[in-house]
Tab-separated table of C-alpha atoms and ligand atoms in Angstrom:
chain	number	residue	atom	x	y	z
A	1	MET	CA	-35.060	4.246	47.319
A	2	GLU	CA	-34.708	4.409	43.208
A	3	THR	CA	-32.997	7.694	42.695
A	4	GLU	CA	-32.987	9.430	39.097
A	5	SER	CA	-29.454	8.718	40.392
A	6	ASN	CA	-29.366	5.114	41.623
A	7	LYS	CA	-30.700	4.044	37.889
A	8	HIS	CA	-27.046	5.292	36.254
A	9	ASN	CA	-25.119	3.826	38.622
A	10	GLN	CA	-23.988	0.874	36.620
A	11	THR	CA	-22.405	2.975	34.147
A	12	VAL	CA	-19.942	4.308	36.941
A	13	ASN	CA	-17.827	1.586	37.233
A	14	SER	CA	-15.311	3.398	39.684
A	15	ASN	CA	-15.592	5.629	42.519
A	16	HIS	CA	-15.786	9.856	43.269
A	17	ARG	CA	-15.103	11.703	46.154
A	18	LEU	CA	-16.630	15.230	45.452
A	19	ALA	CA	-15.543	18.663	47.180
A	20	ILE	CA	-18.858	21.426	47.077
A	21	PHE	CA	-17.444	24.645	47.339
A	22	ALA	CA	-20.119	26.829	48.303
A	23	SER	CA	-19.774	30.269	50.326
A	24	GLY	CA	-23.567	30.875	49.800
A	25	ALA	CA	-27.215	29.532	50.145
A	26	GLY	CA	-26.198	26.077	49.346
A	27	SER	CA	-29.443	25.550	47.654
A	28	ASN	CA	-27.686	24.180	44.517
A	29	ALA	CA	-25.147	21.661	47.214
A	30	ALA	CA	-28.688	20.361	48.657
A	31	LYS	CA	-29.583	19.487	45.693
A	32	ILE	CA	-26.548	17.761	44.788
A	33	ILE	CA	-25.996	16.061	47.852
A	34	ASP	CA	-29.838	14.924	47.844
A	35	TYR	CA	-29.503	13.587	44.527
A	36	PHE	CA	-25.877	11.234	44.636
A	37	LYS	CA	-27.730	10.496	48.747
A	38	HIS	CA	-27.843	6.546	47.479
A	39	ASN	CA	-25.474	6.509	44.572
A	40	THR	CA	-22.663	4.146	45.746
A	41	HIS	CA	-19.910	4.925	43.239
A	42	ILE	CA	-20.563	9.186	44.036
A	43	THR	CA	-20.391	10.292	46.967
A	44	ILE	CA	-20.485	14.610	48.651
A	45	ALA	CA	-17.090	13.695	50.992
A	46	LEU	CA	-16.581	17.489	51.714
A	47	ILE	CA	-18.302	21.005	51.777
A	48	VAL	CA	-15.995	23.604	51.654
A	49	SER	CA	-16.538	27.346	52.345
A	50	ASN	CA	-14.802	30.245	52.934
A	51	LYS	CA	-17.490	31.722	55.164
A	52	LYS	CA	-18.374	30.510	58.772
A	53	GLU	CA	-21.992	32.037	58.539
A	54	ALA	CA	-23.155	30.561	54.988
A	55	GLY	CA	-26.516	28.799	54.920
A	56	VAL	CA	-24.657	25.625	52.999
A	57	LEU	CA	-22.787	24.691	56.412
A	58	LYS	CA	-26.349	23.821	57.852
A	59	ILE	CA	-26.905	21.679	55.155
A	60	ALA	CA	-23.567	19.942	55.495
A	61	GLU	CA	-24.734	19.283	59.231
A	62	GLN	CA	-27.957	18.207	58.615
A	63	ASN	CA	-26.406	15.711	56.211
A	64	ASN	CA	-23.162	14.519	57.879
A	65	ILE	CA	-21.023	16.079	55.712
A	66	PRO	CA	-17.390	17.396	56.486
A	67	VAL	CA	-16.885	20.974	55.942
A	68	LEU	CA	-13.900	22.889	55.551
A	69	ILE	CA	-13.854	26.157	56.174
A	70	ILE	CA	-10.602	28.154	54.347
A	71	GLU	CA	-8.729	31.608	54.426
A	72	LYS	CA	-7.685	33.375	51.473
A	73	GLU	CA	-4.283	34.006	52.500
A	74	GLN	CA	-3.650	29.679	52.933
A	75	PHE	CA	-5.797	29.664	49.815
A	76	PHE	CA	-3.880	32.077	47.632
A	77	LYS	CA	-0.826	32.369	48.855
A	78	GLY	CA	-0.658	29.095	50.897
A	79	ASP	CA	-1.187	25.462	49.094
A	80	ALA	CA	-4.307	26.209	48.204
A	81	TYR	CA	-5.670	23.462	51.053
A	82	ILE	CA	-4.562	20.799	48.042
A	83	ASN	CA	-3.177	18.338	51.107
A	84	ALA	CA	-6.325	18.543	53.042
A	85	LEU	CA	-7.935	17.523	49.596
A	86	ASN	CA	-6.107	14.919	49.663
A	87	LYS	CA	-6.050	14.055	52.483
A	88	SER	CA	-10.266	13.453	52.118
A	89	THR	CA	-9.140	11.676	48.951
A	90	ILE	CA	-11.283	14.242	47.088
A	91	THR	CA	-11.373	12.894	43.231
A	92	PHE	CA	-13.479	16.077	42.060
A	93	ILE	CA	-14.422	19.265	42.238
A	94	VAL	CA	-18.181	21.220	42.104
A	95	LEU	CA	-18.217	25.161	42.206
A	96	ALA	CA	-21.555	25.639	43.796
A	97	GLY	CA	-21.741	29.423	44.232
A	98	PHE	CA	-17.806	30.224	44.979
A	99	LEU	CA	-16.744	33.203	44.311
A	100	TRP	CA	-13.356	34.047	44.783
A	101	LYS	CA	-10.978	32.747	41.829
A	102	VAL	CA	-8.849	29.361	41.855
A	103	PRO	CA	-5.475	29.582	42.139
A	104	GLN	CA	-3.772	28.012	39.409
A	105	GLN	CA	-1.769	25.368	41.847
A	106	LEU	CA	-5.359	23.878	42.556
A	107	ILE	CA	-6.852	24.254	38.845
A	108	THR	CA	-3.232	22.204	37.785
A	109	SER	CA	-3.883	19.682	40.667
A	110	PHE	CA	-7.291	19.308	39.263
A	111	PHE	CA	-7.055	19.271	36.494
A	112	ASN	CA	-10.135	19.324	34.406
A	113	LYS	CA	-11.777	17.981	37.892
A	114	ILE	CA	-13.411	21.524	38.665
A	115	ILE	CA	-16.752	22.756	37.151
A	116	ASN	CA	-18.584	25.565	37.905
A	117	ILE	CA	-22.191	26.831	36.988
A	118	HIS	CA	-22.547	30.535	36.192
A	119	PRO	CA	-26.226	32.049	36.375
A	120	ALA	CA	-26.255	33.131	32.568
A	121	LEU	CA	-25.189	32.272	29.399
A	122	LEU	CA	-21.720	32.559	28.914
A	123	PRO	CA	-18.963	34.567	27.283
A	124	LYS	CA	-21.820	37.110	28.461
A	125	TYR	CA	-22.418	38.358	31.616
A	126	GLY	CA	-19.566	36.508	33.143
A	127	GLY	CA	-16.161	37.200	34.733
A	128	LYS	CA	-15.306	39.584	38.037
A	129	GLY	CA	-17.955	41.024	39.886
A	130	MET	CA	-20.843	39.032	37.737
A	131	TYR	CA	-22.675	36.727	39.828
A	132	GLY	CA	-26.170	37.028	41.492
A	133	ASN	CA	-28.746	39.796	41.441
A	134	PHE	CA	-26.126	41.812	39.314
A	135	VAL	CA	-25.786	39.112	36.328
A	136	HIS	CA	-30.017	39.449	36.308
A	137	GLU	CA	-29.719	43.114	36.733
A	138	ALA	CA	-27.704	43.561	33.719
A	139	VAL	CA	-29.566	40.780	31.558
A	140	ILE	CA	-32.831	42.891	31.967
A	141	GLN	CA	-31.064	46.249	31.365
A	142	ASN	CA	-30.192	45.201	27.941
A	143	LYS	CA	-32.818	44.215	27.252
A	144	GLU	CA	-32.195	40.190	26.518
A	145	LYS	CA	-34.576	37.936	25.404
A	146	GLU	CA	-33.497	35.247	27.192
A	147	SER	CA	-30.776	34.116	29.824
A	148	GLY	CA	-29.605	30.545	31.582
A	149	ILE	CA	-26.803	28.761	32.905
A	150	THR	CA	-23.866	27.402	31.432
A	151	ILE	CA	-22.041	24.489	33.663
A	152	HIS	CA	-17.943	24.648	32.914
A	153	PHE	CA	-14.689	23.505	33.424
A	154	VAL	CA	-12.631	26.075	35.725
A	155	ASN	CA	-9.214	27.360	34.572
A	156	GLU	CA	-7.473	30.448	35.892
A	157	LYS	CA	-9.860	32.945	34.838
A	158	TYR	CA	-13.549	33.686	35.995
A	159	ASP	CA	-16.111	31.901	34.376
A	160	ASP	CA	-13.884	31.368	30.813
A	161	GLY	CA	-13.629	27.272	31.142
A	162	LYS	CA	-14.801	25.189	28.133
A	163	HIS	CA	-18.237	24.999	28.473
A	164	ILE	CA	-20.196	21.548	29.536
A	165	PHE	CA	-23.728	22.162	29.429
A	166	GLN	CA	-26.251	25.010	28.124
A	167	THR	CA	-29.701	25.571	28.638
A	168	THR	CA	-31.828	28.763	28.338
A	169	CYS	CA	-35.188	30.306	29.943
A	170	ASN	CA	-37.264	33.260	28.419
A	171	VAL	CA	-36.951	37.038	30.006
A	172	ASP	CA	-40.032	38.745	29.691
A	173	GLU	CA	-40.931	41.965	29.686
A	174	ASN	CA	-41.897	42.171	32.916
A	175	ASP	CA	-39.548	39.978	34.767
A	176	THR	CA	-37.277	41.368	37.615
A	177	PRO	CA	-33.742	40.290	38.588
A	178	GLU	CA	-35.486	38.354	41.432
A	179	THR	CA	-38.282	36.972	38.533
A	180	LEU	CA	-35.364	35.749	36.747
A	181	ALA	CA	-33.263	34.484	39.403
A	182	LYS	CA	-36.144	32.018	39.971
A	183	LYS	CA	-35.914	31.141	36.616
A	184	ILE	CA	-32.225	30.076	36.423
A	185	GLN	CA	-32.190	28.479	40.020
A	186	LEU	CA	-35.374	26.056	38.872
A	187	LEU	CA	-32.769	25.309	35.304
A	188	GLU	CA	-29.688	24.815	38.025
A	189	HIS	CA	-31.570	22.468	40.578
A	190	GLN	CA	-32.959	20.570	37.223
A	191	HIS	CA	-30.082	20.433	35.436
A	192	PHE	CA	-26.937	20.454	37.432
A	193	PRO	CA	-27.070	17.081	39.517
A	194	GLU	CA	-27.484	15.671	36.518
A	195	GLN	CA	-24.506	16.836	34.317
A	196	ILE	CA	-22.140	15.910	37.172
A	197	GLU	CA	-23.474	12.765	37.202
A	198	LYS	CA	-22.442	12.266	33.655
A	199	ILE	CA	-19.196	14.001	33.645
A	200	LEU	CA	-17.815	12.318	35.983
A	201	THR	CA	-19.560	8.856	34.129
A	202	ASN	CA	-18.041	10.347	30.932
A	203	ASN	CA	-14.517	10.729	32.830
A	204	LEU	CA	-14.367	6.931	34.094
B	301	GRF	C1	-26.684	29.835	42.002
B	301	GRF	O1	-27.317	30.852	41.143
B	301	GRF	C2	-25.006	29.741	41.308
B	301	GRF	O2	-25.194	29.629	39.191
B	301	GRF	C3	-23.807	30.687	41.655
B	301	GRF	O3	-23.940	31.303	42.510
B	301	GRF	C4	-25.730	30.479	43.255
B	301	GRF	C5	-25.670	29.803	44.244
B	301	GRF	O4	-26.940	29.764	44.444
B	301	GRF	N1	-22.646	30.306	41.012
B	301	GRF	P1	-27.311	28.569	46.165
B	301	GRF	O5	-25.764	29.353	47.160
B	301	GRF	O6	-26.735	27.412	45.377
B	301	GRF	O7	-28.347	28.879	46.734
């Protein structure tokens, strides 16, 4: 089957094995998995989650993707699971709804190879505690006329790394955090997989 991703296969001349870190519903993970399903150079090799009950784990199971459940202590005070990631020969990490700060060791090990998606136009509405509906509530409270998504490299601070991609949507007077969340989710699903592919293609 011809997919969007297949069309670009010829521009990817090396192989990538992605780990998706996600602890929520996993709708972005699902879109990414689907997008790269038939890509012979980019494989979703591992789903990493700190929540045993996360929706993303079902998606991993349905797609036969191995799962790694991580624990706080080992993540922050141990080896940040670098050995496990290396064992799975992971080359790139995508955060999609992962709320823990990424430890320095992991950032150093995967320098410029960890990206995140944030549901607002950073640098506004980022940082600790700015996730999910908290973001959309703040945007509406401040009567912003637009919001959007930011895809960025991950550094040692929350939502602070170099921006890769942003796109916007209108915030209407009658928008609620829930209606805005829907608009943002649409943007995420529409752009995240494609942006990942672009980054990997440029990285090669
Ligand atoms: C997305 O809104 C993303 O921007 C944020 O966490 C959410 C994850 O949603 N970082 P899902 O689990 O992919 O549905």
